[in-house]
Tab-separated table of C-alpha atoms in Angstrom:
chain	number	residue	atom	x	y	z
A	1	MET	CA	6.025	45.014	11.617
A	2	ASN	CA	6.539	47.844	14.147
A	3	ILE	CA	6.209	46.043	17.311
A	4	VAL	CA	7.230	49.024	20.017
A	5	LYS	CA	5.507	51.515	18.099
A	6	ASN	CA	2.256	50.063	19.681
A	7	LYS	CA	3.797	49.758	23.082
A	8	LYS	CA	0.812	52.011	24.811
A	9	TRP	CA	-1.973	49.890	23.540
A	10	PHE	CA	0.375	46.685	24.400
A	11	PHE	CA	0.136	48.414	28.435
A	12	LEU	CA	-3.600	48.957	28.330
A	13	LEU	CA	-4.515	45.361	27.645
A	14	SER	CA	-2.007	44.419	30.396
A	15	ALA	CA	-3.563	47.111	32.789
A	16	VAL	CA	-7.169	45.561	31.106
A	17	LEU	CA	-6.440	41.918	32.498
A	18	ILE	CA	-4.761	42.984	35.469
A	19	ILE	CA	-7.321	45.507	37.618
A	20	PRO	CA	-10.051	42.966	37.807
A	21	GLY	CA	-8.259	40.477	39.198
A	22	VAL	CA	-6.738	43.452	41.758
A	23	ILE	CA	-9.978	44.248	42.821
A	24	SER	CA	-10.639	41.064	43.870
A	25	LEU	CA	-7.465	40.303	45.377
A	26	LEU	CA	-8.462	43.888	47.717
A	27	LEU	CA	-11.907	42.537	48.052
A	28	PHE	CA	-12.341	39.199	48.683
A	29	GLY	CA	-8.459	37.769	48.913
A	30	LEU	CA	-7.415	34.072	48.185
A	31	ASN	CA	-9.319	31.333	48.659
A	32	PHE	CA	-7.092	29.421	50.404
A	33	SER	CA	-6.907	25.717	51.205
A	34	ILE	CA	-6.256	23.441	54.567
A	35	GLU	CA	-2.810	23.230	53.622
A	36	PHE	CA	-2.194	27.255	54.347
A	37	THR	CA	-5.512	27.940	56.806
A	38	GLY	CA	-5.434	24.532	58.508
A	39	GLY	CA	-8.536	22.477	59.247
A	40	SER	CA	-9.404	18.607	58.399
A	41	LYS	CA	-11.071	17.494	54.819
A	42	LEU	CA	-13.033	14.341	54.418
A	43	GLU	CA	-14.311	12.891	51.389
A	44	PHE	CA	-16.802	9.285	52.373
A	45	GLY	CA	-19.287	7.794	50.735
A	46	ILE	CA	-22.782	6.375	52.338
A	47	GLU	CA	-24.117	3.264	50.776
A	48	SER	CA	-27.781	3.093	51.898
A	49	PRO	CA	-31.182	2.814	50.450
A	50	THR	CA	-32.288	5.626	48.453
A	51	MET	CA	-35.274	6.381	51.084
A	52	LEU	CA	-32.516	6.430	54.216
A	53	ARG	CA	-29.922	8.302	52.440
A	54	PRO	CA	-29.079	11.771	53.928
A	55	GLY	CA	-28.453	14.827	52.472
A	56	THR	CA	-26.386	17.467	53.624
A	57	GLN	CA	-28.068	19.155	56.343
A	58	GLU	CA	-28.314	15.685	58.509
A	59	ILE	CA	-24.499	15.592	57.799
A	60	GLN	CA	-23.912	18.603	58.896
A	61	ALA	CA	-26.002	17.847	62.113
A	62	ALA	CA	-24.554	14.388	62.914
A	63	PHE	CA	-21.058	16.646	62.762
A	64	GLN	CA	-22.180	19.446	65.098
A	65	ALA	CA	-23.432	16.445	67.187
A	66	LYS	CA	-20.342	15.796	68.336
A	67	LYS	CA	-19.063	19.362	68.843
A	68	ILE	CA	-16.542	19.669	65.684
A	69	ASN	CA	-16.896	23.138	63.157
A	70	VAL	CA	-17.987	22.749	60.183
A	71	HIS	CA	-16.445	25.410	57.537
A	72	LYS	CA	-17.761	23.595	54.327
A	73	ILE	CA	-19.717	20.593	52.830
A	74	GLU	CA	-20.566	19.496	49.027
A	75	ALA	CA	-22.353	17.191	48.060
A	76	ILE	CA	-20.300	15.054	44.930
A	77	SER	CA	-22.849	12.840	43.717
A	78	GLN	CA	-25.789	11.284	45.350
A	79	ASP	CA	-23.858	9.635	48.446
A	80	THR	CA	-20.620	10.739	48.378
A	81	PHE	CA	-19.838	14.137	50.556
A	82	ARG	CA	-16.801	16.581	50.872
A	83	ILE	CA	-16.455	17.764	53.854
A	84	GLN	CA	-13.707	21.190	55.423
A	85	THR	CA	-14.052	21.094	59.482
A	86	ASP	CA	-11.567	22.570	62.764
A	87	PRO	CA	-8.693	20.328	62.619
A	88	ILE	CA	-10.085	17.265	63.999
A	89	GLU	CA	-7.600	13.845	64.910
A	90	GLN	CA	-8.827	10.461	63.697
A	91	ASN	CA	-10.448	9.052	66.994
A	92	LYS	CA	-12.890	11.964	66.437
A	93	LYS	CA	-12.906	11.439	62.662
A	94	ASN	CA	-14.100	7.654	63.525
A	95	GLU	CA	-16.804	8.838	66.200
A	96	VAL	CA	-18.472	10.811	63.421
A	97	PHE	CA	-18.238	8.102	61.160
A	98	ARG	CA	-20.205	5.703	63.715
A	99	GLU	CA	-23.069	8.698	64.107
A	100	ILE	CA	-22.960	8.829	60.473
A	101	GLY	CA	-22.995	5.276	60.068
A	102	LYS	CA	-26.972	5.148	61.470
A	103	PHE	CA	-27.906	6.280	57.760
A	104	GLY	CA	-25.809	3.108	55.966
A	105	LYS	CA	-22.013	1.987	55.757
A	106	VAL	CA	-19.666	4.569	55.591
A	107	ILE	CA	-16.591	4.256	52.722
A	108	GLU	CA	-13.838	6.898	53.517
A	109	LYS	CA	-11.954	8.018	50.330
A	110	ARG	CA	-9.822	10.822	51.677
A	111	PHE	CA	-8.379	12.269	55.279
A	112	GLU	CA	-7.050	15.349	55.272
A	113	THR	CA	-5.687	17.180	58.574
A	114	VAL	CA	-3.550	20.523	58.744
A	115	GLY	CA	-2.768	22.530	62.311
A	116	PRO	CA	-3.076	26.266	61.988
A	117	SER	CA	0.821	26.380	63.277
A	118	ILE	CA	1.441	24.230	59.820
A	119	GLY	CA	-0.452	26.173	58.185
A	120	GLN	CA	0.614	29.277	58.878
A	121	GLU	CA	4.462	29.056	58.229
A	122	THR	CA	2.977	26.397	55.004
A	123	LYS	CA	2.043	30.281	53.665
A	124	THR	CA	4.973	32.249	55.059
A	125	ASN	CA	7.141	30.233	53.221
A	126	ALA	CA	5.606	30.026	50.198
A	127	ILE	CA	5.394	34.111	49.920
A	128	LYS	CA	9.446	33.845	50.725
A	129	ALA	CA	9.810	31.340	47.905
A	130	VAL	CA	8.313	33.813	45.366
A	131	ILE	CA	10.171	37.259	46.488
A	132	ILE	CA	13.375	35.628	47.220
A	133	ALA	CA	13.117	33.980	43.878
A	134	SER	CA	12.090	37.587	41.907
A	135	ILE	CA	15.211	39.016	44.104
A	136	ALA	CA	17.699	36.123	42.290
A	137	ILE	CA	16.444	36.444	39.341
A	138	THR	CA	16.838	40.470	39.497
A	139	ALA	CA	20.268	39.712	40.301
A	140	TYR	CA	21.384	37.692	37.928
A	141	ILE	CA	19.870	38.943	35.011
A	142	ALA	CA	21.994	41.971	35.891
A	143	PHE	CA	24.626	40.516	36.336
A	144	ALA	CA	24.271	38.659	32.996
A	145	PHE	CA	23.906	41.939	30.745
A	146	ARG	CA	26.553	43.896	33.172
A	147	LYS	CA	28.486	44.648	29.997
A	148	VAL	CA	25.965	46.097	28.757
A	149	SER	CA	25.040	49.606	29.699
A	150	ASN	CA	24.898	51.899	26.575
A	151	PRO	CA	22.248	52.776	26.126
A	152	VAL	CA	20.337	51.322	29.386
A	153	SER	CA	22.128	50.414	32.215
A	154	SER	CA	22.051	46.449	33.235
A	155	TRP	CA	19.978	46.678	35.854
A	156	LYS	CA	16.874	47.943	33.901
A	157	TYR	CA	16.987	44.762	32.169
A	158	GLY	CA	16.661	42.855	35.197
A	159	VAL	CA	13.592	45.477	36.874
A	160	SER	CA	11.802	44.648	33.331
A	161	ALA	CA	11.924	40.920	33.666
A	162	ILE	CA	10.269	41.442	37.089
A	163	VAL	CA	7.859	43.774	35.378
A	164	ALA	CA	6.824	41.739	33.275
A	165	LEU	CA	6.826	38.175	35.651
A	166	LEU	CA	4.784	40.432	38.043
A	167	HIS	CA	2.570	40.876	35.272
A	168	ASP	CA	2.174	37.232	35.347
A	169	VAL	CA	1.748	36.538	38.698
A	170	LEU	CA	-0.910	39.255	39.161
A	171	ILE	CA	-2.797	37.463	36.039
A	172	VAL	CA	-2.917	34.011	37.558
A	173	VAL	CA	-3.497	34.785	41.498
A	174	GLY	CA	-6.067	37.640	40.419
A	175	LEU	CA	-7.835	35.038	38.512
A	176	PHE	CA	-8.119	33.129	41.384
A	177	SER	CA	-9.036	35.092	43.397
A	178	ILE	CA	-11.967	35.935	41.226
A	179	LEU	CA	-11.999	32.064	40.705
A	180	GLY	CA	-12.344	31.356	44.401
A	181	LYS	CA	-15.233	33.579	45.235
A	182	VAL	CA	-16.904	32.581	41.805
A	183	LEU	CA	-16.456	28.532	42.064
A	184	ASP	CA	-15.159	28.485	45.405
A	185	VAL	CA	-11.057	27.356	43.919
A	186	GLU	CA	-8.696	26.710	46.497
A	187	VAL	CA	-5.377	27.642	46.340
A	188	ASP	CA	-3.140	24.903	48.088
A	189	SER	CA	0.503	24.171	47.339
A	190	LEU	CA	-0.136	23.119	43.971
A	191	PHE	CA	-0.950	26.390	42.973
A	192	ILE	CA	2.601	27.675	44.581
A	193	THR	CA	3.868	24.814	42.213
A	194	ALA	CA	2.340	26.396	39.139
A	195	LEU	CA	3.003	29.908	40.398
A	196	LEU	CA	6.714	29.555	40.706
A	197	THR	CA	7.116	27.510	37.650
A	198	VAL	CA	5.390	30.567	35.533
A	199	MET	CA	8.001	33.123	36.719
A	200	GLY	CA	10.652	30.751	35.550
A	201	PHE	CA	8.968	30.586	32.006
A	202	SER	CA	8.225	33.827	31.689
A	203	VAL	CA	11.734	35.177	32.905
A	204	HIS	CA	13.415	32.241	30.547
A	205	ASP	CA	11.572	34.306	27.724
A	206	THR	CA	12.356	36.854	28.295
A	207	ILE	CA	16.123	36.472	29.092
A	208	VAL	CA	16.345	34.946	25.229
A	209	VAL	CA	14.671	38.432	23.725
A	210	PHE	CA	17.124	40.589	26.077
A	211	ASP	CA	19.860	38.162	24.597
A	212	ARG	CA	19.179	38.901	21.338
A	213	ILE	CA	18.565	43.401	22.091
A	214	ARG	CA	22.306	42.640	23.431
A	215	GLU	CA	24.114	40.853	20.464
A	216	ASN	CA	22.055	43.391	17.793
A	217	LEU	CA	23.431	46.134	20.241
A	218	ARG	CA	26.897	44.948	19.859
A	219	LYS	CA	26.974	44.513	15.947
A	220	ASN	CA	23.704	47.905	15.214
A	221	PHE	CA	25.593	50.196	17.092
A	222	ASP	CA	24.212	52.729	15.261
A	223	LEU	CA	20.987	52.174	14.797
A	224	LYS	CA	18.377	53.786	17.431
A	225	PHE	CA	17.861	51.265	20.501
A	226	ASP	CA	13.851	51.324	19.304
A	227	THR	CA	14.615	49.963	16.654
A	228	VAL	CA	17.600	47.513	17.813
A	229	VAL	CA	14.479	45.726	19.956
A	230	ASN	CA	12.011	45.853	17.493
A	231	ASN	CA	13.969	43.948	15.534
A	232	SER	CA	15.569	41.291	18.135
A	233	LEU	CA	11.548	40.946	18.483
A	234	LEU	CA	11.024	39.968	15.153
A	235	GLU	CA	13.876	37.714	15.188
A	236	THR	CA	12.941	35.660	18.340
A	237	LEU	CA	8.606	35.704	17.679
A	238	ASN	CA	8.543	32.625	16.077
A	239	ARG	CA	10.509	30.942	18.199
A	240	SER	CA	8.856	32.759	21.328
A	241	LEU	CA	5.178	31.359	20.069
A	242	ASN	CA	6.212	28.086	18.939
A	243	THR	CA	8.053	27.045	22.308
A	244	SER	CA	4.659	28.090	24.058
A	245	LEU	CA	2.478	26.622	21.683
A	246	THR	CA	3.845	22.555	22.191
A	247	VAL	CA	3.464	24.097	26.157
A	248	VAL	CA	0.009	24.885	25.433
A	249	ILE	CA	-1.021	21.700	23.668
A	250	VAL	CA	0.279	19.922	26.518
A	251	LEU	CA	-1.904	21.467	28.858
A	252	PHE	CA	-4.997	21.412	27.117
A	253	ALA	CA	-4.488	17.908	26.781
A	254	LEU	CA	-3.844	17.685	30.442
A	255	LEU	CA	-6.457	19.971	31.279
A	256	LEU	CA	-9.355	17.333	28.906
A	257	PHE	CA	-8.258	14.634	29.861
A	258	GLY	CA	-6.219	14.720	33.576
A	259	GLY	CA	-7.219	13.822	37.091
A	260	GLU	CA	-9.420	16.199	39.066
A	261	THR	CA	-6.573	16.844	41.653
A	262	ILE	CA	-4.605	18.425	39.068
A	263	ARG	CA	-7.311	20.696	37.453
A	264	TRP	CA	-6.480	23.621	38.808
A	265	PHE	CA	-3.171	23.269	38.668
A	266	VAL	CA	-2.751	23.270	34.780
A	267	VAL	CA	-5.152	25.534	34.669
A	268	ALA	CA	-2.386	27.819	36.368
A	269	LEU	CA	-0.142	26.946	34.879
A	270	LEU	CA	-1.760	27.523	31.296
A	271	VAL	CA	-2.682	30.878	32.269
A	272	GLY	CA	0.915	31.822	33.226
A	273	ILE	CA	2.200	30.503	30.491
A	274	ILE	CA	-0.183	32.412	27.576
A	275	SER	CA	0.303	35.273	29.951
A	276	GLY	CA	4.361	35.186	30.265
A	277	THR	CA	4.051	34.412	26.941
A	278	TYR	CA	2.659	37.973	25.924
A	279	SER	CA	4.309	39.446	28.755
A	280	SER	CA	8.291	38.786	27.347
A	281	ILE	CA	7.615	40.069	23.779
A	282	PHE	CA	4.705	43.004	24.288
A	283	ASN	CA	5.694	44.710	27.761
A	284	ALA	CA	9.393	43.471	29.464
A	285	SER	CA	11.239	44.714	26.068
A	286	GLN	CA	9.107	47.200	25.984
A	287	LEU	CA	9.238	48.745	29.046
A	288	LEU	CA	13.196	49.280	28.323
A	289	VAL	CA	12.150	51.552	25.261
A	290	ALA	CA	9.650	53.542	27.461
A	291	TRP	CA	12.910	53.719	30.095
A	292	TYR	CA	15.030	54.743	27.596
A	293	GLU	CA	12.796	57.519	26.280
A	294	TRP	CA	11.771	58.945	29.080
A	295	ASP	CA	15.509	58.912	30.142
A	296	ARG	CA	16.303	61.320	27.298
A	297	LYS	CA	12.951	63.544	27.518
A	298	ARG	CA	14.765	63.959	31.310
A	299	LYS	CA	18.396	64.525	29.857
A	300	THR	CA	16.442	67.003	27.690
A	301	ILE	CA	14.944	69.287	30.184
A	302	ASP	CA	17.776	68.823	32.635
A	303	LYS	CA	19.871	70.800	29.792
């Protein structure tokens, strides 16, 4: 099976998967949670007779009566509400609950508040974490493959791995941009955790393939570079698929039986692991071959 021969189709498929998410990112961005934007999130239930049970309009009016700006209000069930507001303090929350108390007994289930400055700092630190991880990965791979500079320079292995990693990040982030617009899914610190985990998994899978390419270049120096890469992919294919499949099975189990609080965290991991397996096999190594072929053509033209 010649995987390398069809590299253009693999690149095209990646573009088809990435472009909708990128367009969504440019148009709508991400739906950040209060951890990044600042604000308060409340979840509470109301025990009251059916005839007195309030709706979202009555709940919103109670907050506005206390001069609290409501960003989003959601009725989770007939008697449970989730609300996102500007940052409020404990005493202000108690005032609102007393106001809502005229409809029945208020049962607090969740209360979180984050100041805008802390939210902005969290967002900045998350971006820094992704950038630093990417730079460190590139440097490490370039160093690890420093003795394999023929026919492709060692630093190109690092760049190819980062391109594959960027592929996975864009797919996950783009998907969550679409989900944020369509299903109001929020991006929180768990999402950043999932993103960094996906980055690590993607690079781990890519390095396994690159390491086999390095070994085969030493043993089969008389073969063409694209043949060596194709052979290396075939030799590591079963290992990559089996490793990813076991992780995917576990994540599916978590998605089906895990709690609501980790649902989108699991979705991000699931999409990222599948994307990372694909990019490691069909993008990173293929990019090395495309780079090698482009260098050869350029040298031929220069002559």
